[in-house]
Amino acid sequence: MNGADSLCDTLLANNVDVCFANPGTSEMHFVAALDKKPQMRCILGLFEGVVTGAADGYGRMADKPAATLLHLGPGLANGLANLHNARRAHTPMINIVGEHASYHIQYDAPLTSDIESLARPMSDWLHRIESAANVSPAAAAAIEAANQNPGGISTLILPADAAWTEAPEAIQHAKPIPATALDTQALQAASTALGNGRKTVILLSGKALRSGALETASRIAAKTGARLLAQQANSRIERGAGRVMIDRVPFNVDLAVKALEGTEQLILVGSRVPVAFFGYPNKPSVLIPENCEVIALTQPGNDLPQALHELADAVGADRASPITTAERNATTLPTGSLNAASVIQAIGVLSPENAIICDESVSSGRDSFKSTFGSAPHDFLQITGGAIGIGIPLATGASVACPDRKVILMQADGSGMYTPQALWTQAREQLDVVTIIFANRSYAILHNELKMVGAGEPGHNARRMLDLDHPAIDWVHMAQAAGVEAARASTLDSFIDILRSAIARKGPFLIEALI
Amino acid sequence: MNGADSLCDTLLANNVDVCFANPGTSEMHFVAALDKKPQMRCILGLFEGVVTGAADGYGRMADKPAATLLHLGPGLANGLANLHNARRAHTPMINIVGEHASYHIQYDAPLTSDIESLARPMSDWLHRIESAANVSPAAAAAIEAANQNPGGISTLILPADAAWTEAPEAIQHAKPIPATALDTQALQAASTALGNGRKTVILLSGKALRSGALETASRIAAKTGARLLAQQANSRIERGAGRVMIDRVPFNVDLAVKALEGTEQLILVGSRVPVAFFGYPNKPSVLIPENCEVIALTQPGNDLPQALHELADAVGADRASPITTAERNATTLPTGSLNAASVIQAIGVLSPENAIICDESVSSGRDSFKSTFGSAPHDFLQITGGAIGIGIPLATGASVACPDRKVILMQADGSGMYTPQALWTQAREQLDVVTIIFANRSYAILHNELKMVGAGEPGHNARRMLDLDHPAIDWVHMAQAAGVEAARASTLDSFIDILRSAIARKGPFLIEALI
């Protein structure tokens, strides 16, 4: 057994059995090792941003890490933007980055680069394997780190000679990392705050947004009068009809300040103090009122649903009823013109039970969250780090994790063009994903931002940088290029027809909605 | 005038008048500044790998830097792979990386990351602007660094508040950096070596591969009996019929060792000692014979054509005739089946005078260099850092620099899928680029490498990671998605017909050759 075999066996022994990959020469021994193990599912992405984005979607839905296989510094670099999103989502993930044979690095061959420097900003844990004997212990440590609460990005640099050298047979098992106990002072502080009659927001994120934890939180709110809110960006929310209805902190700075106005106490559960996505002249960076007291109920390492249980006990809310359950919304389909709102409304009505709704609709879908409160129960996955190009890969990985669930992706056209290669992976793996392109043919969000800068009407150069027309992107051709069936809708009726049939069938389908 | 205006004016005052861009919110003030200056040509890439790859192609052909505009850490990350190639090509380039307002960074908003850590491995020069007053001096310093001999990658981090704050009117001019004088001892050593009768190779790269410099080198070879060779990977070679014929060090380790066998002295002119692209078990890293003496004629900072002149003077070769001029090859078109060799042969015959031939054909085109020695005179641009996904962007940028020249791109399908978004930029800018896809529907190079690993016949997992069929990528649809006309050739006759008409017309065209 060589180091590559040792790595593959360690992954499998620790329940990591999906590898999203784009290998190169320096990873050939690992490819050979994977080839001997049919129990490892190897999924090719035709660009590394697909690989890391799919591993993110997989990790969010499977609650366990996938491995990625990336080719040296440049291959890692191509995957960094979606690693950035995954790190912000606390998704568990094990990146295997191939590297030159250790003795070869000194010669600065063309593909040589400082992999650590590239990896560090988007990794929670980073290690360069020293030798074949180090492979299994290092891989087990990477898995332990990724599986901590909340999850994290582990990056393992694998020199080619560590892969091809004879390794010990012993395979290391990752130690399960138990959640750390909730700090009793924090529990006391939160419990006291909830009883003092001041205006309190409980801000939730991470696994506090799964349906069970949300019910607990909702009982606390019912008992104490506190308001529940979710962070602006979250890894995964279990929501829809019959589940607890929770809104998010708005993206827009002014709306966010308004939403948090008057808040005297903020209790953080897996979340952080809300800050503006960008700094703007004469607008605040921190979105809560200046005198708002912040109480962090949880710290990294805590079990969030358990923390909410303890808080519910402490405030005597364990038997209160959740008050904010969403009702199934009207099943009346929208009429009128085809636009972002009517597309979202149609999705809200037609999305089936237990769907996974992925959202990279950016400006077009800013209101989609509200209009799907009462959709059939679903999981909601969103962009977490602001690095566009996550949507198609994220939906791909979510579908790999949950092959029996329909995945519906709301995708803006500008960000969709970052990683369209993921459509090919959907076609190859025959994943059950419906991609809906909001084709407004512009970086609409930037047009808004340019207005906010006070630059007046955009001129030639600004339009050349913010508009996506001339030529318009033909998304039907794009999907067909990748082997995915597709159709274009230019009226609301045709959109509804196409969406209905896309949902009724199995397998990937793309709808270009000319909004 | 704010910092963004100051930056725009400094670029223009220093003859940087093309900006390849993919902006975001934090760059809106710079977009507004660019919008006021129609003399700046702003070219949108729908993914940052397009932006940096196009700036590379532009810099190689224009011999001056373009600016790039990238959105924070993730936007930079998306452009790093092609920055890696550009750095290896010593292409002059000015990257403007937008950053949060300086006071906003402490809040770790979602898009925050360690930009320096990401930028450093792929930058020759790196600076974070401290204030609006610092913008013009910093930009001038970036331009000076990029324009040094050979060129370099300058990365300038622009915090949003430095862009929006009032700045001084004074615009800084970059100082011209004169070439450093050739080291007389190095000249003496090279000249002595060329007279001592031992087997000598002069290894050229960089601007030593422009036609004038090559003629000088060829006179030296004619006079002294030395052999000329080019590095395996080079930024740009002026070659073809009537020009000096020079071969490159082969990519394959065994062939490279063979090509350099018996070499007793190696004279470096803008080049480095040849090393293997990858380390392999039981193969050497350094490709020259163990006892070969290495003489570096030049150092960074030297003017390479001038260095060759001085060497020619020193060995009395200034009046010798170049001996290795390539003859115009047969104008007979190939017959038989459509395969990589016949595609390359057809390109060799049909490529017009003064074309720019870009090569990312990878394994399919490994022999294309030899079969185009006698093509009509052309510039040859290739992948320099091994980071695939350069081809379509590189051709795009070369065409922006040289709108009156036909650009022909030989593109492998696997690497073409990394940055197909560049086709859209070709359509929007109506660039005169013919893209030829070598559609072998596999990562063919990796199949070879897997064989070398001794893994035997690839099994299910290996084929899932190395084959690009199931489904096959439809490149005609891909081009049409981006607004580029395209056709598919499945026979040699149809390929020749399509290529001929694609060359005869103006504007972008893509040919999918089913080899």
Coordinates of C-alpha atoms in Angstrom, one line a residue, chain B residues 102-514:
Chain B
S102 CA -10.4 50.3 5.6
Y103 CA -12.5 50.9 8.7
H104 CA -15.0 48.2 7.7
I105 CA -12.4 45.3 7.5
Q106 CA -12.4 44.8 11.3
Y107 CA -16.0 43.6 11.2
D108 CA -15.2 40.6 9.0
A109 CA -18.1 41.1 6.7
P110 CA -18.9 38.1 4.5
L111 CA -16.6 39.0 1.6
T112 CA -13.6 39.8 3.8
S113 CA -10.5 37.7 3.3
D114 CA -6.7 38.0 3.5
I115 CA -6.1 39.5 0.1
E116 CA -2.3 39.8 0.5
S117 CA -2.0 36.1 1.3
L118 CA -4.0 35.3 -1.9
A119 CA -2.1 37.8 -4.1
R120 CA 1.5 37.3 -3.0
P121 CA 2.2 33.9 -4.7
M122 CA 1.1 35.3 -8.1
S123 CA 2.4 38.9 -7.8
D124 CA 5.9 40.3 -8.4
W125 CA 4.9 43.5 -6.6
L126 CA 2.1 44.0 -4.1
H127 CA 0.8 47.1 -2.3
R128 CA -2.2 48.1 -0.2
I129 CA -3.2 51.7 -0.8
E130 CA -3.3 53.5 2.6
S131 CA -5.3 56.6 1.6
A132 CA -6.6 58.7 -1.2
A133 CA -3.4 60.7 -1.2
N134 CA -1.4 57.5 -1.7
V135 CA -3.3 56.4 -4.8
S136 CA -1.4 58.2 -7.5
P137 CA 2.1 57.4 -6.1
A138 CA 1.2 53.8 -5.5
A139 CA -0.2 53.4 -8.9
A140 CA 2.9 54.9 -10.5
A141 CA 5.1 52.6 -8.5
A142 CA 2.9 49.6 -9.6
I143 CA 3.4 50.7 -13.2
E144 CA 7.2 51.1 -12.8
A145 CA 7.4 47.6 -11.3
A146 CA 5.3 46.1 -14.1
N147 CA 7.4 47.7 -16.7
Q148 CA 10.7 46.5 -15.4
N149 CA 12.7 44.1 -17.6
P150 CA 11.3 41.5 -18.0
G151 CA 7.7 42.6 -17.1
G152 CA 6.0 41.7 -13.9
I153 CA 2.6 41.4 -12.1
S154 CA 1.8 44.4 -10.0
T155 CA -1.1 44.1 -7.6
L156 CA -2.6 47.1 -6.0
I157 CA -5.3 46.7 -3.3
L158 CA -7.7 49.6 -3.3
P159 CA -9.8 50.1 -0.2
A160 CA -13.2 51.6 -1.1
D161 CA -12.7 54.6 1.2
A162 CA -9.4 55.5 -0.5
A163 CA -11.4 55.5 -3.8
W164 CA -14.2 57.7 -2.5
T165 CA -12.2 60.2 -0.5
E166 CA -11.0 63.5 -2.0
A167 CA -7.5 63.1 -3.4
P168 CA -4.8 65.6 -4.5
E169 CA -4.9 66.7 -8.1
A170 CA -1.3 65.9 -8.8
I171 CA -0.8 62.8 -11.0
Q172 CA 2.4 60.8 -10.6
H173 CA 4.4 59.7 -13.6
A174 CA 6.1 56.4 -13.5
K175 CA 9.8 56.7 -14.0
P176 CA 11.1 54.8 -17.0
I177 CA 13.3 52.0 -15.7
P178 CA 16.4 51.6 -18.0
A179 CA 17.7 48.2 -18.6
T180 CA 20.7 47.2 -16.4
A181 CA 24.1 46.8 -18.1
L182 CA 25.1 43.3 -19.0
D183 CA 27.6 41.9 -16.5
T184 CA 31.0 42.0 -18.2
Q185 CA 32.2 38.8 -16.5
A186 CA 29.1 37.0 -17.7
L187 CA 29.7 38.3 -21.2
Q188 CA 33.4 37.2 -21.0
A189 CA 32.4 33.7 -19.6
A190 CA 29.8 33.2 -22.4
S191 CA 32.2 34.4 -25.1
T192 CA 35.0 32.2 -23.8
A193 CA 32.8 29.2 -23.6
L194 CA 31.6 29.7 -27.2
G195 CA 35.3 29.6 -28.3
N196 CA 36.5 26.5 -26.4
G197 CA 35.1 23.9 -28.8
R198 CA 32.9 22.1 -26.3
K199 CA 29.3 21.2 -27.1
T200 CA 27.3 24.3 -26.3
V201 CA 23.5 25.1 -26.2
I202 CA 22.3 28.7 -26.1
L203 CA 18.9 28.5 -24.3
L204 CA 16.7 31.5 -25.1
S205 CA 13.5 32.8 -23.7
G206 CA 11.6 36.1 -23.2
K207 CA 12.4 38.8 -25.7
A208 CA 15.4 36.8 -27.0
L209 CA 12.7 35.0 -29.0
R210 CA 11.6 38.1 -31.0
S211 CA 12.7 37.9 -34.6
G212 CA 15.6 40.4 -34.4
A213 CA 17.1 38.9 -31.4
L214 CA 16.8 35.4 -32.9
E215 CA 18.7 36.6 -35.9
T216 CA 21.5 37.8 -33.7
A217 CA 21.5 34.5 -31.8
S218 CA 21.5 32.6 -35.1
R219 CA 24.6 34.5 -36.2
I220 CA 26.3 33.6 -33.0
A221 CA 25.4 30.0 -33.6
A222 CA 26.6 30.1 -37.2
K223 CA 29.9 31.5 -36.1
T224 CA 30.6 29.3 -33.1
G225 CA 28.8 26.1 -33.8
A226 CA 26.6 26.4 -30.7
R227 CA 23.1 25.1 -30.9
L228 CA 20.0 27.3 -30.2
L229 CA 17.1 26.1 -28.2
A230 CA 14.1 27.8 -26.7
Q231 CA 12.7 27.1 -23.3
Q232 CA 9.8 24.7 -23.1
A233 CA 7.4 27.4 -22.2
N234 CA 7.7 31.0 -23.5
S235 CA 5.7 34.2 -23.6
R236 CA 6.0 34.9 -27.3
I237 CA 8.0 33.6 -30.2
E238 CA 8.3 35.4 -33.6
R239 CA 8.7 32.5 -36.0
G240 CA 7.6 31.1 -39.3
A241 CA 8.9 31.1 -42.9
G242 CA 11.9 33.5 -43.4
R243 CA 12.6 33.7 -39.7
V244 CA 15.1 31.8 -37.6
M245 CA 14.0 28.2 -36.9
I246 CA 14.3 27.3 -33.3
D247 CA 13.0 24.3 -31.4
R248 CA 11.9 24.1 -27.8
V249 CA 13.0 21.8 -25.0
P250 CA 10.4 19.0 -25.2
F251 CA 7.8 18.7 -22.4
N252 CA 8.3 15.0 -22.0
V253 CA 11.1 14.3 -19.5
D254 CA 12.7 11.5 -21.5
L255 CA 12.6 13.4 -24.7
A256 CA 14.0 16.5 -23.0
V257 CA 16.9 14.6 -21.5
K258 CA 17.6 13.2 -25.0
A259 CA 17.4 16.6 -26.6
L260 CA 20.0 17.9 -24.1
E261 CA 22.2 14.8 -24.1
G262 CA 25.9 15.5 -24.5
T263 CA 25.6 19.2 -23.8
E264 CA 28.7 20.4 -22.1
Q265 CA 27.9 24.0 -21.7
L266 CA 24.6 25.8 -21.4
I267 CA 24.3 29.5 -21.9
L268 CA 21.2 31.1 -20.5
V269 CA 19.7 34.1 -22.2
G270 CA 16.5 35.1 -20.4
S271 CA 16.0 31.5 -19.6
R272 CA 16.4 29.1 -16.7
V273 CA 18.1 25.7 -16.4
P274 CA 15.5 23.2 -17.8
V275 CA 13.7 21.2 -15.2
A276 CA 11.0 18.5 -15.4
F277 CA 7.4 19.8 -15.4
F278 CA 6.6 17.2 -12.7
G279 CA 8.8 15.0 -10.6
Y280 CA 8.4 11.3 -11.4
P281 CA 9.7 8.2 -9.6
N282 CA 13.1 7.4 -10.9
K283 CA 13.3 10.3 -13.4
P284 CA 15.5 13.3 -13.0
S285 CA 14.3 16.8 -12.0
V286 CA 17.1 18.6 -13.8
L287 CA 17.2 17.9 -17.5
I288 CA 20.8 18.8 -18.4
P289 CA 23.7 16.3 -18.1
E290 CA 25.2 16.2 -14.6
N291 CA 28.5 17.8 -15.6
C292 CA 27.1 20.4 -17.9
E293 CA 28.5 23.9 -17.1
V294 CA 25.8 26.6 -16.8
I295 CA 26.7 30.2 -17.8
A296 CA 24.0 32.8 -17.2
L297 CA 24.6 35.5 -19.8
T298 CA 21.7 37.6 -18.6
Q299 CA 20.0 38.6 -15.3
P300 CA 16.6 40.1 -14.8
G301 CA 16.9 43.7 -15.7
N302 CA 19.0 43.1 -18.8
D303 CA 17.8 43.9 -22.3
L304 CA 18.0 40.5 -24.0
P305 CA 18.3 41.6 -27.7
Q306 CA 21.1 44.0 -26.6
A307 CA 22.8 41.2 -24.6
L308 CA 22.8 39.0 -27.7
H309 CA 24.3 41.9 -29.8
E310 CA 27.1 42.3 -27.3
L311 CA 27.8 38.6 -27.3
A312 CA 27.7 38.6 -31.1
D313 CA 30.3 41.4 -31.1
A314 CA 32.4 39.6 -28.5
V315 CA 32.6 36.4 -30.6
G316 CA 33.0 38.3 -33.9
A317 CA 29.6 37.0 -35.2
D318 CA 28.1 40.4 -36.1
R319 CA 28.5 39.8 -39.8
A320 CA 27.8 36.0 -39.9
S321 CA 24.7 34.9 -41.7
P322 CA 21.9 33.3 -39.8
I323 CA 21.9 29.7 -40.7
T324 CA 18.7 28.3 -39.5
T325 CA 16.0 30.3 -41.4
A326 CA 12.9 28.3 -41.9
E327 CA 11.6 27.8 -45.4
R328 CA 8.0 28.3 -46.3
N329 CA 6.5 24.8 -45.9
A330 CA 4.6 23.0 -48.6
T331 CA 1.2 24.6 -49.3
T332 CA -0.3 21.2 -49.8
L333 CA -3.2 20.6 -47.6
P334 CA -3.4 17.3 -45.7
T335 CA -5.7 14.5 -46.9
G336 CA -7.1 11.5 -45.1
S337 CA -8.7 11.4 -41.7
L338 CA -9.5 14.2 -39.3
N339 CA -7.1 13.9 -36.4
A340 CA -4.8 16.2 -34.3
A341 CA -2.0 15.9 -36.8
S342 CA -4.1 16.8 -39.9
V343 CA -5.8 19.7 -38.1
I344 CA -2.4 21.1 -37.2
Q345 CA -1.1 20.6 -40.7
A346 CA -4.1 22.4 -42.1
I347 CA -3.6 25.3 -39.7
G348 CA 0.0 25.4 -40.7
V349 CA -0.9 25.7 -44.4
L350 CA -3.8 28.1 -44.1
S351 CA -2.8 30.5 -41.3
P352 CA -2.3 33.9 -42.9
E353 CA 0.7 36.2 -42.8
N354 CA 1.2 37.9 -39.5
A355 CA -1.3 35.7 -37.6
I356 CA -1.1 35.3 -33.8
I357 CA -1.2 31.6 -33.1
C358 CA -2.2 30.8 -29.5
D359 CA -1.6 27.3 -28.2
E360 CA -3.5 25.5 -25.5
S361 CA -3.8 22.3 -27.4
V362 CA -2.0 20.3 -24.6
S363 CA -1.5 16.7 -25.6
S364 CA -3.2 17.0 -29.0
G365 CA -0.8 19.7 -30.2
R366 CA 2.4 18.4 -28.8
D367 CA 3.9 18.2 -32.3
S368 CA 2.3 21.3 -33.7
F369 CA 5.4 23.4 -33.0
K370 CA 7.5 21.4 -35.5
S371 CA 4.9 21.3 -38.2
T372 CA 4.4 25.1 -38.2
F373 CA 8.1 26.0 -38.5
G374 CA 7.5 27.0 -42.1
S375 CA 4.1 28.5 -41.8
A376 CA 3.5 32.1 -42.8
P377 CA 5.4 34.4 -40.3
H378 CA 3.5 34.5 -37.1
D379 CA 3.6 35.1 -33.3
F380 CA 3.3 32.1 -31.2
L381 CA 1.8 32.4 -27.6
Q382 CA 1.6 29.5 -25.3
I383 CA 0.6 28.4 -21.8
T384 CA 3.6 29.3 -19.5
G385 CA 2.7 28.2 -16.0
G386 CA 0.8 25.0 -16.6
A387 CA -2.4 26.4 -15.2
I388 CA -5.0 25.3 -17.8
G389 CA -7.8 27.6 -18.9
I390 CA -5.6 30.2 -20.5
G391 CA -6.3 29.7 -24.2
I392 CA -9.6 31.5 -24.9
P393 CA -8.8 34.5 -22.7
L394 CA -5.2 34.7 -24.0
A395 CA -6.5 34.8 -27.6
T396 CA -9.1 37.4 -26.6
G397 CA -6.5 39.8 -25.1
A398 CA -4.0 39.3 -28.0
S399 CA -6.8 40.3 -30.4
V400 CA -7.6 43.4 -28.3
A401 CA -3.9 44.4 -28.6
C402 CA -3.7 43.7 -32.3
P403 CA -7.1 44.2 -33.9
D404 CA -5.7 44.0 -37.4
R405 CA -4.2 40.6 -37.0
K406 CA -5.9 37.3 -37.3
V407 CA -5.7 35.3 -34.0
I408 CA -5.9 31.5 -34.3
L409 CA -6.3 29.5 -31.1
M410 CA -5.6 25.8 -30.9
Q411 CA -7.6 24.8 -27.9
A412 CA -7.9 21.4 -26.1
D413 CA -11.5 20.7 -25.0
G414 CA -10.7 19.9 -21.4
S415 CA -8.8 23.1 -20.7
G416 CA -11.2 25.1 -22.9
M417 CA -14.0 24.3 -20.4
Y418 CA -12.2 26.2 -17.7
T419 CA -12.8 29.6 -19.2
P420 CA -15.4 29.4 -22.0
Q421 CA -16.9 32.7 -20.8
A422 CA -14.1 34.5 -22.8
L423 CA -16.0 33.6 -26.0
W424 CA -18.7 36.1 -24.9
T425 CA -16.0 38.9 -24.7
Q426 CA -14.9 38.0 -28.2
A427 CA -18.5 38.3 -29.4
R428 CA -19.1 41.6 -27.6
E429 CA -15.8 43.2 -28.8
Q430 CA -16.1 41.5 -32.2
L431 CA -12.6 40.2 -32.0
D432 CA -11.0 38.5 -35.0
V433 CA -10.3 35.2 -33.4
V434 CA -10.7 31.7 -34.8
T435 CA -10.9 29.1 -32.0
I436 CA -10.2 25.5 -33.0
I437 CA -11.4 23.0 -30.4
F438 CA -9.5 19.7 -30.4
A439 CA -12.4 17.6 -29.3
N440 CA -10.9 14.3 -28.1
R441 CA -13.4 14.3 -25.2
S442 CA -10.9 13.3 -22.6
Y443 CA -8.2 14.6 -20.4
A444 CA -5.8 12.7 -22.8
I445 CA -2.7 14.0 -21.0
L446 CA -3.9 12.4 -17.8
H447 CA -4.6 9.1 -19.5
N448 CA -0.9 9.1 -20.5
E449 CA 0.2 10.1 -17.0
L450 CA -1.9 7.3 -15.4
K451 CA -0.2 4.8 -17.7
M452 CA 3.2 6.1 -16.6
V453 CA 2.1 5.5 -13.0
G454 CA 1.8 1.8 -13.8
A455 CA -1.9 1.7 -12.8
G456 CA -2.8 -0.5 -15.8
E457 CA -6.1 -0.1 -17.6
P458 CA -8.2 2.6 -16.1
G459 CA -11.3 1.3 -14.2
H460 CA -14.6 2.9 -13.4
N461 CA -13.4 5.7 -11.1
A462 CA -10.4 6.6 -13.1
R463 CA -12.5 6.9 -16.3
R464 CA -15.1 8.9 -14.4
M465 CA -12.3 11.4 -13.6
L466 CA -10.4 11.4 -16.9
D467 CA -13.0 11.1 -19.7
L468 CA -15.1 14.0 -20.9
D469 CA -17.8 12.0 -22.7
H470 CA -21.2 10.9 -21.3
P471 CA -22.2 13.5 -22.2
A472 CA -20.0 14.9 -24.8
I473 CA -19.6 18.7 -24.6
D474 CA -21.3 20.4 -27.6
W475 CA -18.9 23.2 -28.4
V476 CA -21.1 24.6 -31.2
H477 CA -23.9 25.2 -28.7
M478 CA -21.3 26.6 -26.2
A479 CA -20.1 29.2 -28.7
Q480 CA -23.6 30.1 -29.7
A481 CA -24.6 30.5 -26.1
A482 CA -21.9 33.3 -26.0
G483 CA -23.0 34.8 -29.3
V484 CA -20.1 33.4 -31.3
E485 CA -20.8 31.6 -34.6
A486 CA -19.5 28.1 -34.8
A487 CA -19.5 24.9 -36.8
R488 CA -18.5 21.3 -36.2
A489 CA -16.2 19.3 -38.5
S490 CA -16.2 15.5 -38.4
T491 CA -14.2 15.0 -41.6
L492 CA -10.9 16.6 -42.7
D493 CA -12.5 18.1 -45.8
S494 CA -15.2 19.8 -43.9
F495 CA -12.6 21.1 -41.4
I496 CA -10.5 22.6 -44.1
D497 CA -13.5 24.2 -45.7
I498 CA -14.7 25.7 -42.4
L499 CA -11.2 26.8 -41.4
R500 CA -10.7 28.5 -44.8
S501 CA -13.9 30.5 -44.6
A502 CA -13.4 31.3 -40.9
I503 CA -10.0 32.8 -41.7
A504 CA -11.4 34.7 -44.7
R505 CA -14.1 36.4 -42.6
K506 CA -13.7 38.9 -39.8
G507 CA -14.9 38.4 -36.3
P508 CA -15.0 35.5 -33.8
F509 CA -15.7 32.0 -35.0
L510 CA -15.3 28.6 -33.3
I511 CA -14.7 25.2 -35.0
E512 CA -15.2 22.0 -33.1
A513 CA -12.9 19.4 -34.7
L514 CA -14.0 15.9 -33.7

